[in-house]
CSV table of C-alpha atoms and ligand atoms in Angstrom, one decimal:
chain,number,residue,atom,x,y,z
H,1,LYS,CA,-23.0,-100.8,217.6
H,2,ARG,CA,-24.0,-101.5,221.1
H,3,VAL,CA,-27.7,-102.5,221.7
H,4,VAL,CA,-30.1,-103.0,224.7
H,5,ALA,CA,-33.1,-104.6,224.2
H,6,PHE,CA,-36.3,-104.1,226.3
H,7,ILE,CA,-38.8,-106.7,227.1
H,8,SER,CA,-41.9,-107.5,229.1
H,9,GLY,CA,-42.8,-111.0,227.9
H,10,GLY,CA,-41.6,-114.0,225.8
H,11,GLY,CA,-39.0,-111.9,224.1
H,12,SER,CA,-39.2,-113.6,220.8
H,13,ASN,CA,-38.2,-110.5,218.9
H,14,MET,CA,-35.4,-110.0,221.3
H,15,LEU,CA,-34.2,-113.5,220.5
H,16,ALA,CA,-34.5,-112.9,216.8
H,17,LEU,CA,-32.3,-109.9,217.1
H,18,ALA,CA,-29.7,-111.8,219.3
H,19,LYS,CA,-29.5,-114.6,216.8
H,20,ALA,CA,-29.1,-112.2,213.9
H,21,ALA,CA,-26.4,-110.4,216.0
H,22,GLU,CA,-24.4,-113.6,216.2
H,23,ALA,CA,-23.6,-113.5,212.5
H,24,PRO,CA,-19.9,-112.1,212.2
H,25,ASP,CA,-21.0,-109.4,209.8
H,26,PHE,CA,-23.8,-108.2,211.7
H,27,PRO,CA,-23.2,-104.5,212.6
H,28,ALA,CA,-24.6,-104.7,216.2
H,29,GLU,CA,-24.4,-106.6,219.5
H,30,ILE,CA,-27.0,-107.1,222.1
H,31,VAL,CA,-25.2,-106.0,225.2
H,32,ALA,CA,-27.9,-106.4,227.7
H,33,VAL,CA,-31.8,-107.1,228.1
H,34,PHE,CA,-33.7,-105.0,230.3
H,35,SER,CA,-37.2,-105.9,231.5
H,36,ASP,CA,-39.9,-104.5,233.7
H,37,LYS,CA,-41.1,-108.1,234.6
H,38,ALA,CA,-39.1,-110.5,236.7
H,39,GLU,CA,-41.1,-113.3,235.1
H,40,ALA,CA,-40.7,-112.3,231.6
H,41,GLY,CA,-39.9,-115.5,229.7
H,42,GLY,CA,-37.3,-113.6,227.5
H,43,LEU,CA,-34.9,-113.2,230.3
H,44,ALA,CA,-34.2,-117.0,230.4
H,45,LYS,CA,-33.5,-116.7,226.6
H,46,ALA,CA,-31.1,-113.9,227.1
H,47,LYS,CA,-29.3,-115.7,229.8
H,48,ALA,CA,-29.1,-118.9,227.7
H,49,LEU,CA,-27.2,-116.8,225.1
H,50,GLY,CA,-24.9,-115.4,227.7
H,51,ILE,CA,-26.6,-111.8,227.5
H,52,ALA,CA,-26.7,-109.8,230.7
H,53,THR,CA,-30.1,-109.1,231.9
H,54,ARG,CA,-31.5,-106.6,234.3
H,55,VAL,CA,-35.0,-106.3,235.8
H,56,PHE,CA,-36.5,-102.9,236.9
H,57,LEU,CA,-39.8,-103.3,238.7
H,58,ARG,CA,-42.1,-100.4,238.8
H,59,ARG,CA,-43.2,-101.2,242.2
H,60,ASP,CA,-39.7,-100.9,243.5
H,61,PHE,CA,-39.7,-97.2,242.6
H,62,ALA,CA,-41.8,-94.4,244.1
H,63,SER,CA,-42.7,-92.9,240.8
H,64,LYS,CA,-42.5,-93.5,237.0
H,65,GLU,CA,-39.7,-90.8,236.9
H,66,ALA,CA,-37.6,-92.9,239.5
H,67,HIS,CA,-38.2,-96.0,237.7
H,68,GLU,CA,-37.0,-94.4,234.4
H,69,ALA,CA,-34.1,-92.7,236.3
H,70,ALA,CA,-32.7,-96.2,237.5
H,71,ILE,CA,-33.1,-97.5,233.8
H,72,LEU,CA,-31.4,-94.5,232.3
H,73,ASP,CA,-28.5,-94.6,234.9
H,74,ALA,CA,-28.1,-98.3,234.0
H,75,LEU,CA,-28.2,-97.5,230.3
H,76,ASP,CA,-25.5,-94.7,230.9
H,77,ALA,CA,-23.3,-97.2,232.4
H,78,LEU,CA,-23.6,-99.4,229.2
H,79,SER,CA,-23.2,-96.7,226.7
H,80,PRO,CA,-25.6,-98.1,224.1
H,81,ASP,CA,-25.9,-96.8,220.6
H,82,ILE,CA,-29.4,-98.3,220.0
H,83,LEU,CA,-32.2,-99.2,222.3
H,84,CYS,CA,-34.6,-101.9,220.9
H,85,LEU,CA,-38.2,-102.2,222.6
H,86,ALA,CA,-39.1,-105.7,221.8
H,87,GLY,CA,-42.5,-106.5,223.4
H,88,TYR,CA,-41.9,-103.9,225.9
H,89,MET,CA,-45.4,-103.0,227.4
H,90,ARG,CA,-44.6,-99.7,229.0
H,91,LEU,CA,-44.8,-96.3,227.6
H,92,LEU,CA,-41.6,-94.1,227.9
H,93,SER,CA,-41.8,-90.6,229.0
H,94,GLY,CA,-41.1,-87.8,226.7
H,95,ALA,CA,-37.9,-87.1,228.9
H,96,PHE,CA,-36.8,-90.6,228.4
H,97,ILE,CA,-37.1,-90.4,224.8
H,98,GLN,CA,-35.7,-87.1,224.3
H,99,ARG,CA,-32.6,-88.4,226.2
H,100,HIS,CA,-32.3,-91.1,223.4
H,101,GLU,CA,-34.0,-89.3,220.6
H,102,GLY,CA,-33.3,-91.0,217.2
H,103,ARG,CA,-31.7,-94.0,218.9
H,104,ILE,CA,-35.0,-95.9,220.2
H,105,LEU,CA,-36.6,-98.6,217.8
H,106,ASN,CA,-39.8,-100.4,218.5
H,107,ILE,CA,-41.8,-103.2,216.7
H,108,HIS,CA,-45.6,-103.0,216.5
H,109,PRO,CA,-47.6,-105.9,215.1
H,110,SER,CA,-49.7,-103.8,212.7
H,111,LEU,CA,-49.1,-101.9,209.5
H,112,LEU,CA,-48.9,-98.4,211.1
H,113,PRO,CA,-50.4,-95.9,211.0
H,114,LEU,CA,-53.3,-98.5,211.0
H,115,PHE,CA,-54.2,-100.1,214.3
H,116,PRO,CA,-51.9,-98.4,216.8
H,117,GLY,CA,-52.4,-99.8,220.4
H,118,LEU,CA,-53.3,-103.0,221.7
H,119,ASN,CA,-55.1,-106.1,220.4
H,120,THR,CA,-54.2,-105.1,216.8
H,121,HIS,CA,-54.8,-108.8,215.3
H,122,GLN,CA,-58.6,-108.9,216.6
H,123,ARG,CA,-59.0,-105.4,215.4
H,124,VAL,CA,-57.6,-106.2,212.0
H,125,ILE,CA,-59.9,-109.3,211.7
H,126,ASP,CA,-63.0,-107.3,213.0
H,127,ALA,CA,-62.2,-104.6,210.4
H,128,GLY,CA,-62.3,-107.1,207.6
H,129,MET,CA,-58.7,-106.3,206.5
H,130,ARG,CA,-57.2,-108.7,203.9
H,131,ILE,CA,-53.8,-108.0,204.9
H,132,ALA,CA,-51.9,-107.5,208.2
H,133,GLY,CA,-48.2,-107.1,209.2
H,134,CYS,CA,-45.7,-105.4,211.5
H,135,THR,CA,-43.9,-102.1,211.5
H,136,VAL,CA,-40.5,-101.2,212.9
H,137,HIS,CA,-40.3,-97.6,213.7
H,138,PHE,CA,-38.2,-95.0,215.6
H,139,VAL,CA,-39.8,-94.2,219.0
H,140,THR,CA,-41.1,-90.7,219.4
H,141,GLU,CA,-43.3,-89.1,222.1
H,142,GLY,CA,-46.6,-90.1,220.6
H,143,MET,CA,-47.4,-93.9,221.0
H,144,ASP,CA,-46.8,-96.2,217.9
H,145,GLU,CA,-46.4,-93.0,215.7
H,146,GLY,CA,-42.7,-92.5,215.0
H,147,PRO,CA,-41.0,-92.7,211.6
H,148,VAL,CA,-41.3,-96.0,209.9
H,149,ILE,CA,-38.1,-98.0,209.2
H,150,VAL,CA,-39.2,-101.4,207.9
H,151,GLN,CA,-42.8,-103.0,207.4
H,152,ALA,CA,-43.7,-106.3,206.3
H,153,ALA,CA,-47.3,-107.7,205.3
H,154,VAL,CA,-48.9,-110.9,205.6
H,155,PRO,CA,-52.3,-112.2,204.3
H,156,VAL,CA,-55.4,-112.3,206.6
H,157,LEU,CA,-57.1,-115.7,205.8
H,158,PRO,CA,-60.8,-116.3,206.2
H,159,ALA,CA,-60.4,-118.9,209.0
H,160,ASP,CA,-58.2,-116.6,211.0
H,161,THR,CA,-58.3,-116.1,214.6
H,162,ALA,CA,-56.4,-113.4,216.6
H,163,ASP,CA,-54.0,-116.1,217.6
H,164,THR,CA,-53.4,-117.6,214.0
H,165,LEU,CA,-52.9,-114.2,212.7
H,166,ALA,CA,-50.6,-113.2,215.5
H,167,ALA,CA,-48.5,-116.2,214.8
H,168,ARG,CA,-48.3,-115.4,211.0
H,169,VAL,CA,-47.4,-111.8,211.8
H,170,LEU,CA,-44.7,-112.9,214.2
H,171,THR,CA,-42.8,-114.9,211.6
H,172,VAL,CA,-42.3,-111.5,209.7
H,173,GLU,CA,-41.6,-109.6,212.8
H,174,HIS,CA,-38.6,-111.8,213.5
H,175,ARG,CA,-37.2,-111.0,209.8
H,176,SER,CA,-38.2,-107.3,209.9
H,177,TYR,CA,-36.6,-106.2,213.2
H,178,PRO,CA,-33.1,-107.7,212.4
H,179,LEU,CA,-33.3,-106.0,209.1
H,180,ALA,CA,-34.3,-102.6,210.5
H,181,LEU,CA,-31.5,-102.8,213.1
H,182,ARG,CA,-29.0,-103.6,210.6
H,183,LEU,CA,-30.1,-100.6,208.5
H,184,VAL,CA,-29.9,-98.3,211.6
H,185,ALA,CA,-26.7,-99.8,212.9
H,186,GLU,CA,-24.9,-99.6,209.4
H,187,GLY,CA,-26.2,-95.8,209.3
H,188,LYS,CA,-28.3,-96.5,206.0
H,189,VAL,CA,-31.5,-95.2,207.9
H,190,ARG,CA,-31.5,-92.4,210.5
H,191,MET,CA,-34.1,-90.2,212.1
H,192,GLU,CA,-33.7,-86.5,211.1
H,193,ASP,CA,-36.3,-83.8,211.8
H,194,GLY,CA,-38.8,-86.3,212.9
H,195,ARG,CA,-38.5,-88.4,209.8
H,196,ALA,CA,-36.8,-91.7,208.8
H,197,VAL,CA,-34.1,-90.6,206.2
H,198,ALA,CA,-32.3,-93.2,204.1
H,199,SER,CA,-28.6,-92.2,203.4
H,200,GLY,CA,-27.1,-93.9,200.5
H,201,ALA,CA,-28.5,-96.9,198.7
H,202,LEU,CA,-30.3,-99.4,200.8
N,1,GRF,C1,-45.2,-109.1,219.4
N,1,GRF,O1,-46.3,-109.2,218.5
N,1,GRF,C2,-44.7,-107.8,219.3
N,1,GRF,O2,-45.0,-107.2,217.9
N,1,GRF,C3,-45.5,-107.0,220.3
N,1,GRF,O3,-45.5,-108.0,221.5
N,1,GRF,C4,-45.6,-109.4,220.9
N,1,GRF,C5,-44.7,-110.3,221.5
N,1,GRF,O4,-43.5,-109.9,221.4
N,1,GRF,N1,-44.8,-105.8,220.8
N,1,GRF,P1,-42.3,-110.9,221.8
N,1,GRF,O5,-42.5,-112.2,221.6
N,1,GRF,O6,-42.2,-110.6,223.3
N,1,GRF,O7,-41.0,-110.4,221.3
């Protein structure tokens, strides 16, 4: 399966996917990395792995629709089977999601439906949670609310700060996203009627 990854920053999740995809038995390859930020650190990581990169700056376009149209046209030329949002900090419009319904994955650094949105680690600590984690889900029109594919939990320790918790969650993000991509690329999990459906033994 052909995958295009979307990043806005360091791209550690994109790198985890690209590394996993290097395994000969992995059922997907990252054919390109798209970013909305020219300075995204993940672009250099992708280039170092020989993966094509494209930058689409919002300010280069008159509207959100024009920005997305350029991205959608570039995607059509690549014919991807799956889009992986990996630290992509821009909301996709309903039209964009409908165009690729059931084929867009995202990773969120909390155990959804708890703590959607931003600054999840500080909010988890402030709420007194004793576990935290990440969620890989299908992207639907609502933010951070699509059907869950994979989740992983980590402990919240008494001395944790948002940074120490973020680092611990990242370690399981980097295992969860490749697993989720494998399941979707192999057709073992798909989105049907707005739900994640497992087909066959996982
Ligand atoms: C990660 O916590 C990810 O879950 C969130 O952005 C953070 C940085 O991701 N979406 P990355 O290192 O850019 O993949």
